mmCIF file of C-alpha atoms in Angstrom:
data_model
loop_
_atom_site.group_PDB
_atom_site.id
_atom_site.type_symbol
_atom_site.label_atom_id
_atom_site.label_comp_id
_atom_site.label_asym_id
_atom_site.label_seq_id
_atom_site.Cartn_x
_atom_site.Cartn_y
_atom_site.Cartn_z
ATOM 1 C CA MET A 21 14.612 13.394 9.353
ATOM 2 C CA ILE A 22 14.974 17.458 8.925
ATOM 3 C CA SER A 23 12.472 18.779 6.438
ATOM 4 C CA ARG A 24 13.646 21.832 4.373
ATOM 5 C CA ALA A 25 10.187 22.606 2.984
ATOM 6 C CA PRO A 26 8.956 25.870 4.885
ATOM 7 C CA ARG A 27 6.011 24.977 7.446
ATOM 8 C CA SER A 28 2.767 23.871 6.453
ATOM 9 C CA HIS A 29 0.162 21.867 5.895
ATOM 10 C CA TYR A 30 2.263 18.932 4.487
ATOM 11 C CA CYS A 31 4.498 18.010 8.399
ATOM 12 C CA PHE A 32 1.097 17.926 9.042
ATOM 13 C CA PHE A 33 -0.218 14.679 7.176
ATOM 14 C CA PRO A 34 2.453 12.221 7.433
ATOM 15 C CA LYS A 35 1.991 12.393 11.243
ATOM 16 C CA THR A 36 -1.712 12.324 11.430
ATOM 17 C CA ALA A 37 -1.574 9.163 8.912
ATOM 18 C CA SER A 38 0.185 6.969 10.686
ATOM 19 C CA ILE A 39 -1.919 8.400 13.622
ATOM 20 C CA ILE A 40 -5.208 7.221 11.050
ATOM 21 C CA GLY A 41 -3.943 4.257 9.712
ATOM 22 C CA THR A 42 -3.029 2.398 13.195
ATOM 23 C CA PHE A 43 -5.759 2.647 15.335
ATOM 24 C CA LEU A 44 -8.249 1.883 11.726
ATOM 25 C CA VAL A 45 -5.756 -0.650 11.457
ATOM 26 C CA ALA A 46 -6.746 -1.762 15.273
ATOM 27 C CA THR A 47 -9.980 -1.223 15.114
ATOM 28 C CA THR A 48 -10.789 -3.098 12.693
ATOM 29 C CA THR A 49 -8.943 -6.361 13.713
ATOM 30 C CA SER A 50 -10.735 -6.321 16.995
ATOM 31 C CA ILE A 51 -14.389 -6.199 15.181
ATOM 32 C CA THR A 52 -13.853 -8.448 13.298
ATOM 33 C CA GLY A 53 -11.174 -10.392 14.782
ATOM 34 C CA ASN A 54 -9.089 -10.564 11.367
ATOM 35 C CA ALA A 55 -5.716 -9.408 10.930
ATOM 36 C CA SER A 56 -6.404 -9.376 7.364
ATOM 37 C CA LEU A 57 -9.714 -7.631 7.247
ATOM 38 C CA GLY A 58 -7.275 -4.627 9.400
ATOM 39 C CA VAL A 59 -5.289 -4.786 7.019
ATOM 40 C CA LEU A 60 -7.441 -5.098 4.219
ATOM 41 C CA SER A 61 -9.200 -0.938 5.812
ATOM 42 C CA LEU A 62 -5.958 0.564 4.963
ATOM 43 C CA ALA A 63 -6.538 -0.407 0.780
ATOM 44 C CA VAL A 64 -9.905 0.730 1.455
ATOM 45 C CA LEU A 65 -8.430 4.436 2.489
ATOM 46 C CA LEU A 66 -5.873 3.877 -0.343
ATOM 47 C CA VAL A 67 -9.198 3.507 -2.823
ATOM 48 C CA VAL A 68 -10.910 6.498 -1.178
ATOM 49 C CA ALA A 69 -7.271 8.812 -2.116
ATOM 50 C CA LEU A 70 -7.126 7.239 -5.395
ATOM 51 C CA VAL A 71 -10.901 9.056 -6.177
ATOM 52 C CA PHE A 72 -10.401 11.864 -5.310
ATOM 53 C CA LEU A 73 -6.950 11.962 -6.867
ATOM 54 C CA LEU A 74 -8.591 11.762 -10.182
ATOM 55 C CA LEU A 75 -11.089 14.160 -9.271
ATOM 56 C CA GLN A 76 -9.055 16.808 -8.966
ATOM 57 C CA LYS A 77 -8.985 19.622 -11.427
ATOM 58 C CA ASP A 78 -5.629 20.216 -13.953
ATOM 59 C CA PRO A 79 -3.748 23.788 -13.008
ATOM 60 C CA THR A 80 -2.475 23.952 -15.787
ATOM 61 C CA ARG A 81 -4.904 23.308 -18.248
ATOM 62 C CA ASN A 82 -7.918 26.572 -18.256
#
């Protein structure tokens, strides 16, 4: 897939997310021995991302 967006930090995040997500699931699964908890660890990342999104200020508002 070729992105038409200019090269910036946006090109970095999908690659990093795929590595971190896989590492987190594998690590959690190997520590607990339960694959369901490994997948549940991704839910923790999603909740953290939601918190960060909710804390962002609207740049169009003064």
